[in-house]
PDB file of C-alpha atoms in Angstrom:
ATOM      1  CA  UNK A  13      87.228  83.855 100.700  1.00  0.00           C
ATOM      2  CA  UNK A  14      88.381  85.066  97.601  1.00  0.00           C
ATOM      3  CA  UNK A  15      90.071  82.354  95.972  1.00  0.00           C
ATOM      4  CA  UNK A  16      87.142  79.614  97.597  1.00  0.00           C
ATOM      5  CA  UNK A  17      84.994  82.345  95.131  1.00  0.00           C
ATOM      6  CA  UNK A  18      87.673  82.105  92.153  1.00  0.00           C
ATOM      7  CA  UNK A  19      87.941  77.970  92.506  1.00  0.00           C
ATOM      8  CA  UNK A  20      84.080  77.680  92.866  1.00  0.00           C
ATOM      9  CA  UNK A  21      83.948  80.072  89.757  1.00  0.00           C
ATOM     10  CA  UNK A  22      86.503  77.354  87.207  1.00  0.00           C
ATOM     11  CA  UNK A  23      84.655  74.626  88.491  1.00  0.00           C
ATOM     12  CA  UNK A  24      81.523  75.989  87.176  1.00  0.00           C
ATOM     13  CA  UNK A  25      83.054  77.395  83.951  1.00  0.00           C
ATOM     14  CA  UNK A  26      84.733  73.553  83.629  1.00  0.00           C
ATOM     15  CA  UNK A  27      81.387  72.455  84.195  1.00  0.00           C
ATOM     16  CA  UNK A  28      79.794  74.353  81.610  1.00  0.00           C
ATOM     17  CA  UNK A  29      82.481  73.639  79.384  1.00  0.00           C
ATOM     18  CA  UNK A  30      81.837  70.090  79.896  1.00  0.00           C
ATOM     19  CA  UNK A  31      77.762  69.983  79.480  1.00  0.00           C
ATOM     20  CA  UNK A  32      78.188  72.412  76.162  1.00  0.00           C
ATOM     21  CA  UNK A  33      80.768  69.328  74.759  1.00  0.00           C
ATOM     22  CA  UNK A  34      78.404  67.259  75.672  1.00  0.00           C
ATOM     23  CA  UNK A  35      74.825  67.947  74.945  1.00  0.00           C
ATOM     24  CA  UNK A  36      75.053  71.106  72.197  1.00  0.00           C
ATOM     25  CA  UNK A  37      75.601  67.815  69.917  1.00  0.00           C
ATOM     26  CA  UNK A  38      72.230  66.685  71.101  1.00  0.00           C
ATOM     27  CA  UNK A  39      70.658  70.163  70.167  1.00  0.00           C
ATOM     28  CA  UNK A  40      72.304  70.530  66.938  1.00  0.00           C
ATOM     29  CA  UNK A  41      70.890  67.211  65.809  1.00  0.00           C
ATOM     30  CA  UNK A  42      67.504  67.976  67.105  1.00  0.00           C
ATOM     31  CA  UNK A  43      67.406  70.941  64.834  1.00  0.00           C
ATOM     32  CA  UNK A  44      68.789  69.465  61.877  1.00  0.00           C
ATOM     33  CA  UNK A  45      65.730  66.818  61.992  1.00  0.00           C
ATOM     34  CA  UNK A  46      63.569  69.841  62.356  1.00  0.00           C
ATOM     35  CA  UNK A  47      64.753  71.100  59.387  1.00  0.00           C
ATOM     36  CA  UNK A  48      64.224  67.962  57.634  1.00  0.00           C
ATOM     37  CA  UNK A  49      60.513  67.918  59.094  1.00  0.00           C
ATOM     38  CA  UNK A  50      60.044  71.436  57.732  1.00  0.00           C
ATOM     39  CA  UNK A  51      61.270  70.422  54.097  1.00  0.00           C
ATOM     40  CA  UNK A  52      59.170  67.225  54.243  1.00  0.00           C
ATOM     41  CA  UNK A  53      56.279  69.353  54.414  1.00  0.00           C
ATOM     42  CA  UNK A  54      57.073  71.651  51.558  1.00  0.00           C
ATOM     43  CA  UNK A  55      54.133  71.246  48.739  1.00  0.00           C
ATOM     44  CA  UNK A  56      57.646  71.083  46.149  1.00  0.00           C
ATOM     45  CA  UNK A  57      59.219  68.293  47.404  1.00  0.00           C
ATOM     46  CA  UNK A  58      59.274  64.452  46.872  1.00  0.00           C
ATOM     47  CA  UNK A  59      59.549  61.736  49.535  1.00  0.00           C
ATOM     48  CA  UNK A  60      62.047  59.149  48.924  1.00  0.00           C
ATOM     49  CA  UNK A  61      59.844  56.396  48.147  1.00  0.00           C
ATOM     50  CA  UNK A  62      57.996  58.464  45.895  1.00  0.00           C
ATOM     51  CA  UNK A  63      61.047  59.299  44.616  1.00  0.00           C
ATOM     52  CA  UNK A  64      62.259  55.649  43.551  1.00  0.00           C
ATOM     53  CA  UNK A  65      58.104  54.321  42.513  1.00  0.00           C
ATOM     54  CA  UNK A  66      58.330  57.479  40.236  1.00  0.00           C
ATOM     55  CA  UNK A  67      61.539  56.095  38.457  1.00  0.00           C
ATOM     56  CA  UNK A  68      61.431  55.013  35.006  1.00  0.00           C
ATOM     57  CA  UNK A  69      63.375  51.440  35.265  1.00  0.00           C
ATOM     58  CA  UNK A  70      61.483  48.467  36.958  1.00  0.00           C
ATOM     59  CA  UNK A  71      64.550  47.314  38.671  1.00  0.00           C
ATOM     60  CA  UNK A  72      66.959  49.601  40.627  1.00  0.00           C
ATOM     61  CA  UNK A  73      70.236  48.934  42.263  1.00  0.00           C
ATOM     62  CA  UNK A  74      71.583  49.033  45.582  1.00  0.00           C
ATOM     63  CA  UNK A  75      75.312  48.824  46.812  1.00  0.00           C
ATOM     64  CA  UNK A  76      75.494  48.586  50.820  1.00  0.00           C
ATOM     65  CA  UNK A  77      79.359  49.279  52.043  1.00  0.00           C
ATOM     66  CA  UNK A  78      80.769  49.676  55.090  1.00  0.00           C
ATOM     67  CA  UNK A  79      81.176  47.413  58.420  1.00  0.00           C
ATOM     68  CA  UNK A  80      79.762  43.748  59.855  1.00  0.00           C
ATOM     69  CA  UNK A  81      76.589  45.684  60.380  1.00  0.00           C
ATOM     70  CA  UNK A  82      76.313  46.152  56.446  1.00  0.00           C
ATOM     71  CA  UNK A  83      77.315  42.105  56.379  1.00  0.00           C
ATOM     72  CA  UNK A  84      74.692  41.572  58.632  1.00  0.00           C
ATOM     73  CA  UNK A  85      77.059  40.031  61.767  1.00  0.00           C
ATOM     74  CA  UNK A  86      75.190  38.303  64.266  1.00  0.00           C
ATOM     75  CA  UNK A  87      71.904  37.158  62.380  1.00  0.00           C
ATOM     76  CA  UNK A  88      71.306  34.438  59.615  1.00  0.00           C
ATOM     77  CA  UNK A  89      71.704  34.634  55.628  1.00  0.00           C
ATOM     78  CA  UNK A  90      69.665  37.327  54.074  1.00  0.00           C
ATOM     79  CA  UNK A  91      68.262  38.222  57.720  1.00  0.00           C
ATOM     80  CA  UNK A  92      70.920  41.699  57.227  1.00  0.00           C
ATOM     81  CA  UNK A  93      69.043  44.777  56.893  1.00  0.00           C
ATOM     82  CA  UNK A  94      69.966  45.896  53.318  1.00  0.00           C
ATOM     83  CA  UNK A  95      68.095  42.586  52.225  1.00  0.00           C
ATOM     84  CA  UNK A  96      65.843  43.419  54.360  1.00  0.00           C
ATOM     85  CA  UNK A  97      64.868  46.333  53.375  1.00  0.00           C
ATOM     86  CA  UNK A  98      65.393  45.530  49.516  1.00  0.00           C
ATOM     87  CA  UNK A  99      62.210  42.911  50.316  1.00  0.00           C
ATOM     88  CA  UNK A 100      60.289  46.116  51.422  1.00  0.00           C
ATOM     89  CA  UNK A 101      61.184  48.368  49.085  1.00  0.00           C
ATOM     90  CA  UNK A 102      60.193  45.953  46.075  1.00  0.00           C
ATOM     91  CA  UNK A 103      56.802  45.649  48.068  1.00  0.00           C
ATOM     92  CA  UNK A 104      55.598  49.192  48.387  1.00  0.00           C
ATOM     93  CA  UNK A 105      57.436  50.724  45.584  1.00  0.00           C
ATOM     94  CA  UNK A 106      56.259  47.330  42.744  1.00  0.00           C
ATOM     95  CA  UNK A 107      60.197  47.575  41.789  1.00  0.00           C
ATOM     96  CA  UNK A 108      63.122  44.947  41.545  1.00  0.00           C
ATOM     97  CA  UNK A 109      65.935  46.328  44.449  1.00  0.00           C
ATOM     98  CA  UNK A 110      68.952  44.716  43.500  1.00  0.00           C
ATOM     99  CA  UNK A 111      71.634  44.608  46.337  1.00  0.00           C
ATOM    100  CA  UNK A 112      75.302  44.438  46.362  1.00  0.00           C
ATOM    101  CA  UNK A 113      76.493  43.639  50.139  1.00  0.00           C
ATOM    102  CA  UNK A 114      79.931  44.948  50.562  1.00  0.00           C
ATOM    103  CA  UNK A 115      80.190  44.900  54.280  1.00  0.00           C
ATOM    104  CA  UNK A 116      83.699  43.689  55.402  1.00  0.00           C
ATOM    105  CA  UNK A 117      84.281  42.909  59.477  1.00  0.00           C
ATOM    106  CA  UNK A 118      86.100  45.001  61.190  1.00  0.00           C
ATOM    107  CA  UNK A 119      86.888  47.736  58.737  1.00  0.00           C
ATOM    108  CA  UNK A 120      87.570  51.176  59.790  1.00  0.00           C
ATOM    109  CA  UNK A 121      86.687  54.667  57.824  1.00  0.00           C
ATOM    110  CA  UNK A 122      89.778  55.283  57.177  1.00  0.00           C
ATOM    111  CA  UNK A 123      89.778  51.173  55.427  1.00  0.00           C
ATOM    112  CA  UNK A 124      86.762  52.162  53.844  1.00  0.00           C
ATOM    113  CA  UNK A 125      87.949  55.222  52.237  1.00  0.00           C
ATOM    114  CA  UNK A 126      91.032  53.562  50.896  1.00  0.00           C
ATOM    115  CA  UNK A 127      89.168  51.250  49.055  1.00  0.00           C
ATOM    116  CA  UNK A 128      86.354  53.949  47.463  1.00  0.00           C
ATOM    117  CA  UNK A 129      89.445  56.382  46.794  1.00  0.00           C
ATOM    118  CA  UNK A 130      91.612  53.658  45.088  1.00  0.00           C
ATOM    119  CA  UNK A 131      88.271  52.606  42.951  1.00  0.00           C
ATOM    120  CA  UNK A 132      87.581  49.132  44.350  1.00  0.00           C
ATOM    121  CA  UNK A 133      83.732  50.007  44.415  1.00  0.00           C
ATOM    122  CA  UNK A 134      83.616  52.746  41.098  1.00  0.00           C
ATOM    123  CA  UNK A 135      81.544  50.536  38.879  1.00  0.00           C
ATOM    124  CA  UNK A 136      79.070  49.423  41.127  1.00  0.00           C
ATOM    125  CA  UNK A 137      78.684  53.300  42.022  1.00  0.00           C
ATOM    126  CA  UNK A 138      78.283  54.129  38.598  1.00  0.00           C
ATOM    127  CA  UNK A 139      74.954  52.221  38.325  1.00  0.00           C
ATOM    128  CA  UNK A 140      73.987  52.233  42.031  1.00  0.00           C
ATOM    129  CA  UNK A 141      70.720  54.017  42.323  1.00  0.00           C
ATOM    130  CA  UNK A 142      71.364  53.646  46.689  1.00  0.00           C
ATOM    131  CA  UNK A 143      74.732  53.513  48.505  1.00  0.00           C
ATOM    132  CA  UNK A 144      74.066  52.631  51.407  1.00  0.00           C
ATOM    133  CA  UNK A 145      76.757  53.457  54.227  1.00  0.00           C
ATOM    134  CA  UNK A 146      77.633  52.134  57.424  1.00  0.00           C
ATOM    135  CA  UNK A 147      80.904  52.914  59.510  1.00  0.00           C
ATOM    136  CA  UNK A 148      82.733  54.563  62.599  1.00  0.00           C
ATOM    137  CA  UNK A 149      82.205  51.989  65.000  1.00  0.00           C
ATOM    138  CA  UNK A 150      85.538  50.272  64.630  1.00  0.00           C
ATOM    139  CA  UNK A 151      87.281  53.403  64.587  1.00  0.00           C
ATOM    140  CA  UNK A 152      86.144  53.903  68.127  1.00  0.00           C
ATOM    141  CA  UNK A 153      86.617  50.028  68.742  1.00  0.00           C
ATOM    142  CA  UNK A 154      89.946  49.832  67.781  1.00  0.00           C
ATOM    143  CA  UNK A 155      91.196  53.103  68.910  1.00  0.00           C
ATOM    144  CA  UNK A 156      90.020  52.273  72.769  1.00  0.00           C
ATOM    145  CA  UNK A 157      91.421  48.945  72.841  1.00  0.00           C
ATOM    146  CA  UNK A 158      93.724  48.960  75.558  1.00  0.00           C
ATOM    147  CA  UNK A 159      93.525  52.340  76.796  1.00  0.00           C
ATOM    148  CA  UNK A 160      91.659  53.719  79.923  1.00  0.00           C
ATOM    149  CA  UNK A 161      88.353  55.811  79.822  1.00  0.00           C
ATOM    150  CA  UNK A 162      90.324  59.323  80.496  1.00  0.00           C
ATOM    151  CA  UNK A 163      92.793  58.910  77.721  1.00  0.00           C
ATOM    152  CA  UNK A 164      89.752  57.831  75.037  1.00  0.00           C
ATOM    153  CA  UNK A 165      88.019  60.904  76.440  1.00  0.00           C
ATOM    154  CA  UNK A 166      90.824  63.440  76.181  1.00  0.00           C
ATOM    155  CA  UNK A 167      91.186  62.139  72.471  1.00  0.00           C
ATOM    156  CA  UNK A 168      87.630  61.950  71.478  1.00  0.00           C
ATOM    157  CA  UNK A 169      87.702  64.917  68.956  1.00  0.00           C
ATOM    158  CA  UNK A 170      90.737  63.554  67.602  1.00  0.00           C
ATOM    159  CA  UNK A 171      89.065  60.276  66.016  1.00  0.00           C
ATOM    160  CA  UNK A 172      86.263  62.537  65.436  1.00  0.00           C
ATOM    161  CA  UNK A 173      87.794  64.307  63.203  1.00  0.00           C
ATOM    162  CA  UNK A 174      89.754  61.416  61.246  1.00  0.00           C
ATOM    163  CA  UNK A 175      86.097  59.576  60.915  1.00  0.00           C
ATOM    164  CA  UNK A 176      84.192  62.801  59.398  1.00  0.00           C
ATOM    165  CA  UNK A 177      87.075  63.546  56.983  1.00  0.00           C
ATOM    166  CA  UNK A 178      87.213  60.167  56.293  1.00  0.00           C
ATOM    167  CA  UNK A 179      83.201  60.080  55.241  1.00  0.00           C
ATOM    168  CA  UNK A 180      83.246  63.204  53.773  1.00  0.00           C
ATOM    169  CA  UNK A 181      85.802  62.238  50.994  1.00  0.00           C
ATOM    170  CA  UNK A 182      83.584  59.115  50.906  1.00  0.00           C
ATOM    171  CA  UNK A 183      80.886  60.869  49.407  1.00  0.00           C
ATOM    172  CA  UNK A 184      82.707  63.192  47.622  1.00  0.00           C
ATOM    173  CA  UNK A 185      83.795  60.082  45.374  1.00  0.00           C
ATOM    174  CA  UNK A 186      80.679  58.975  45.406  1.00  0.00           C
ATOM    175  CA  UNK A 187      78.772  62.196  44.122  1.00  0.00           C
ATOM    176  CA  UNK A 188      81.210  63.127  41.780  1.00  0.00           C
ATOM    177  CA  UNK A 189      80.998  58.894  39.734  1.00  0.00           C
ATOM    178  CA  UNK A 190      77.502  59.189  40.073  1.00  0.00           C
ATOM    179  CA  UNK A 191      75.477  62.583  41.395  1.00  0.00           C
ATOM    180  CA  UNK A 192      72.420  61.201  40.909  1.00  0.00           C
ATOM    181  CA  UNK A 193      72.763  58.226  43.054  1.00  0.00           C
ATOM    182  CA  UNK A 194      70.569  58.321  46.863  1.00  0.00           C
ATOM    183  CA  UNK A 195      73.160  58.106  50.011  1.00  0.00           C
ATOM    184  CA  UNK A 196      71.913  56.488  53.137  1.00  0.00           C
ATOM    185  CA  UNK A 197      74.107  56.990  56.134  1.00  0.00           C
ATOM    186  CA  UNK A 198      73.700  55.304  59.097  1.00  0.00           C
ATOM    187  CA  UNK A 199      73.674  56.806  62.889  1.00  0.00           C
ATOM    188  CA  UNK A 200      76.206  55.019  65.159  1.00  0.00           C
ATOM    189  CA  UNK A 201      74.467  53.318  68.483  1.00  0.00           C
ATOM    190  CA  UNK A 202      74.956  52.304  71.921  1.00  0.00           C
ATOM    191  CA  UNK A 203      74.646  48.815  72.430  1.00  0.00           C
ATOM    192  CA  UNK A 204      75.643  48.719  76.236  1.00  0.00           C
ATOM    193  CA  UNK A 205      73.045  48.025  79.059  1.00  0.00           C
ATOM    194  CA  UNK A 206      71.722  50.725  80.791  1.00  0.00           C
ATOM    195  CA  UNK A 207      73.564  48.744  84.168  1.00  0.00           C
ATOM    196  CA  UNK A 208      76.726  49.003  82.215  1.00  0.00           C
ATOM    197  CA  UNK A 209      78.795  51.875  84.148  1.00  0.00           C
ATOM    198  CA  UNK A 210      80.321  52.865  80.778  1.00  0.00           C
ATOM    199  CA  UNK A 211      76.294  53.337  79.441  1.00  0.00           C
ATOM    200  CA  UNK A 212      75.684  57.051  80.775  1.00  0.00           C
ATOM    201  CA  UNK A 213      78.667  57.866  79.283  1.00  0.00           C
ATOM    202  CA  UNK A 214      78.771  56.290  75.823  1.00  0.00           C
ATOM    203  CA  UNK A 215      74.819  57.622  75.471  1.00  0.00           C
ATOM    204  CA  UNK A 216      75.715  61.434  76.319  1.00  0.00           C
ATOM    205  CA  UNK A 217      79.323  61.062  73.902  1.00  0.00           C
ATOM    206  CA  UNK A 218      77.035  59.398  70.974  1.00  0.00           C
ATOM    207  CA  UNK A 219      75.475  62.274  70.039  1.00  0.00           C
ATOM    208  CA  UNK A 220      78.242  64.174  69.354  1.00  0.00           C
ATOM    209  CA  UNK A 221      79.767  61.583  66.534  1.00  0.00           C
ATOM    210  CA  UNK A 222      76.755  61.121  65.373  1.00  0.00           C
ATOM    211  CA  UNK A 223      76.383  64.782  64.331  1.00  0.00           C
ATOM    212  CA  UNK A 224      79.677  63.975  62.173  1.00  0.00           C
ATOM    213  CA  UNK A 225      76.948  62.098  60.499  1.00  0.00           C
ATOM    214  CA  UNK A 226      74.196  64.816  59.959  1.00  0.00           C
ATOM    215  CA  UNK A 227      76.700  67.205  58.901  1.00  0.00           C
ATOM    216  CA  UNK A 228      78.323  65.114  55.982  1.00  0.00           C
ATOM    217  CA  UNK A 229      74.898  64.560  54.862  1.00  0.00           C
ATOM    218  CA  UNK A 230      73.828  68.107  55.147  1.00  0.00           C
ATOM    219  CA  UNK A 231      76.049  69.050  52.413  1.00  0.00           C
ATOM    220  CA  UNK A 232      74.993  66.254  49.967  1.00  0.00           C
ATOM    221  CA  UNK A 233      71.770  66.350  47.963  1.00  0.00           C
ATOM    222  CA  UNK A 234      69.875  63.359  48.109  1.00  0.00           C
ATOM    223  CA  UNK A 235      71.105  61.789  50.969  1.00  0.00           C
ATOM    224  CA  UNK A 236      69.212  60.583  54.306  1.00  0.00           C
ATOM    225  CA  UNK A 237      70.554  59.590  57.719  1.00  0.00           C
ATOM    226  CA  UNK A 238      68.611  56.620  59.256  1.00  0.00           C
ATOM    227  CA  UNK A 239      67.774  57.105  63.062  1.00  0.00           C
ATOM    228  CA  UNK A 240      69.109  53.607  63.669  1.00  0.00           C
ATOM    229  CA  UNK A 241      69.420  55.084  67.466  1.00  0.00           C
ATOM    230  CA  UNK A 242      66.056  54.821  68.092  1.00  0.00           C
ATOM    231  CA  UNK A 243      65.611  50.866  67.481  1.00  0.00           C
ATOM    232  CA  UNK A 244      68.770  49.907  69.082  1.00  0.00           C
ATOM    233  CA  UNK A 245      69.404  51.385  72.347  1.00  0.00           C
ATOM    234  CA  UNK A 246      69.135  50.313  76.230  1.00  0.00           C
ATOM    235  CA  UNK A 247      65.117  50.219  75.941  1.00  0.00           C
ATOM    236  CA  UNK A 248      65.157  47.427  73.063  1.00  0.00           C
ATOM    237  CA  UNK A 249      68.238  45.034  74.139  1.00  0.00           C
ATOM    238  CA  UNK A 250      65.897  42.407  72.589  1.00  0.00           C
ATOM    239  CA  UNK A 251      67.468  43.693  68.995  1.00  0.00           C
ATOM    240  CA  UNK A 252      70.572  42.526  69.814  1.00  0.00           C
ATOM    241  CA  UNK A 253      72.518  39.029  69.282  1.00  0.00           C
ATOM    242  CA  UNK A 254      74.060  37.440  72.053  1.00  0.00           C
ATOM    243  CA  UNK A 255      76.914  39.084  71.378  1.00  0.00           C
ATOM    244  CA  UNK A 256      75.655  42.241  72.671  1.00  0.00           C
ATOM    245  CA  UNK A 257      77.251  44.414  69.874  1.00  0.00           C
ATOM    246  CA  UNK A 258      75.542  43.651  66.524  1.00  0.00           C
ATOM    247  CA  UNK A 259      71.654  43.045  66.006  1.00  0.00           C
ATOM    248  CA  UNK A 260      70.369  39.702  65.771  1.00  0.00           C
ATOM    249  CA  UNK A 261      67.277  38.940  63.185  1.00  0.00           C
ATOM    250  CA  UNK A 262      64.913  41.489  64.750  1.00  0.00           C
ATOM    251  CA  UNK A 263      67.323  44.004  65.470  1.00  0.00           C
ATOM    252  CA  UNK A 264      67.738  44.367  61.253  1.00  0.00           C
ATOM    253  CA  UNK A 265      63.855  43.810  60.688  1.00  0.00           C
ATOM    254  CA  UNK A 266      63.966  47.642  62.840  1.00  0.00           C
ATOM    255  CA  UNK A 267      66.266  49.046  60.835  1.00  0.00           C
ATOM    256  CA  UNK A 268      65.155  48.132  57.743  1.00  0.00           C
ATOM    257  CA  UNK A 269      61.582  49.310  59.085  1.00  0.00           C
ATOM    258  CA  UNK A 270      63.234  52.336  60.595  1.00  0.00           C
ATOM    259  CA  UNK A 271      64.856  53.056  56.867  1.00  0.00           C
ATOM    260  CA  UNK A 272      61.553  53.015  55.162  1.00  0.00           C
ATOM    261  CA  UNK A 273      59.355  55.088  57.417  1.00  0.00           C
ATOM    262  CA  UNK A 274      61.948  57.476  56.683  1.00  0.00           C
ATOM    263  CA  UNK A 275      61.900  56.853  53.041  1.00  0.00           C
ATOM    264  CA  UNK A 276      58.103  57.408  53.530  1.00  0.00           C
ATOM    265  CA  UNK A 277      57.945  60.584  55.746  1.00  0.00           C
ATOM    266  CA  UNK A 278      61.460  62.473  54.692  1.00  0.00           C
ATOM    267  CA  UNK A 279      61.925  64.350  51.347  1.00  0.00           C
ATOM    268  CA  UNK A 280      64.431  64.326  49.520  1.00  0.00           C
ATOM    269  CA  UNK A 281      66.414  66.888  48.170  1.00  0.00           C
ATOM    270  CA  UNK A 282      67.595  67.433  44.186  1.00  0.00           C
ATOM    271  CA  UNK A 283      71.072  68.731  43.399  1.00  0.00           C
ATOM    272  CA  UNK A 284      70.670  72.937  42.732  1.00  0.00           C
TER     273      UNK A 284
END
């Protein structure tokens, strides 16, 4: 009786373990965007848009870097968010938002930080009043190619680690050529059916690199994270191409409309 007690006591402790990896991500999140709700309300503070309408020059710049989602994979020319949302901006702010698109297929954060540490972006930094940043799903992409669902799991943390390294020293170059400039990560999301078997999964592990995300971005003034999970998940499939990875034309229209209600409703914080 007393070891069915001591094996029926690890399995719950495992289980614990394995619902506090899970879904403390979840929670953490959730009370960063509190925070951020809490700010926004602050009589002192500045929304993003009003931040940009407020700015002296008629004409601002934008450099987008990062993955095919930043090229805009899997809808037509100029149907990409970042021109997307450069249309909207111009219309509710009554300024010119230039954009460079940057977005290379396929690349990795660990690709992408060898080309911002080696200075392959630094002038377009320099005079970038946006940098716009999306990455990390290759890394999981390529590093799951091949290998079963236990050994992925088991090194989860592992590429976890490489990827928020990888994006902090990402914006570390990017502050320090231009501290002034506006940083706009975006969240990683699920693309998978909710039939998929791998869905339950992939929605309960997302969470937890995504907080890589909030947690780069909590420790650089000026920056936003765009809730990109909300307009592409297994309730809107209808975002995504036929692919069933990368949004098609409407898929980047919510994004782009995702990024400006945030822009709209989320302050944004000066350097101290």
């Amino acid at each position: 009786m007393k070891i069915v007690k001591y094996l029926l006591g690890i399995v719950l402790l495992i289980g614990i373990g394995i619902s506090a990896w899970l879904y403390y991500p979840q929670y953490q999140i959730h009370q960063m965007k509190k925070q951020t709700v809490a700010v926004s309300k602050s009589t002192d503070q500045i929304s993003f848009l009003n931040y940009f309408r407020n700015a002296k020059s008629s004409q601002l710049h934008q450099l987008a870097i990062g993955d095919s989602i930043i090229r805009g994979v899997g809808a037509g020319k100029d149907e990409n968010f970042v021109s997307l949302f450069s249309s909207k901006f111009a219309e509710q702010t009554s300024k010119k938002l230039v954009s460079q698109n940057e977005g290379i297929n396929g690349i990795t954060s660990s690709e992408l930080n060898d080309l911002v540490q080696e200075g392959r972006f630094d002038d377009s930094i320099k005079r970038a009043d946006i940098v716009t940043i999306n990455v990390g799903g290759n890394d999981i992409l390529q590093f799951a190619n091949g290998q079963d669902v236990q050994s992925v799991f088991q090194r989860y943390d592992q590429i976890q680690t490489s990827f928020s390294k990888n994006l902090s020293d990402i914006s570390a170059k990017i502050t320090m050529l231009n501290p002034k400039a506006t940083i706009v990560f975006l969240e990683l999301y699920n693309p998978l059916s909710p039939e998929n078997q791998m869905y339950a999964l992939a929605d309960q592990m997302l969470p937890k690199w995504n907080l890589n995300i909030y947690k780069v971005a909590e420790n650089v003034p000026g920056s936003i994270v765009i809730e990109t999970t909300k307009v592409i998940n297994g309730d809107h499939l209808q975002n995504l191409s036929p692919d069933g990875v990368h949004p098609n034309f409407a898929g980047y229209t919510a994004i782009s409309e995702q990024m400006m209600y945030q822009f709209k409703h989320q302050s944004r914080k000066s350097p101290v």
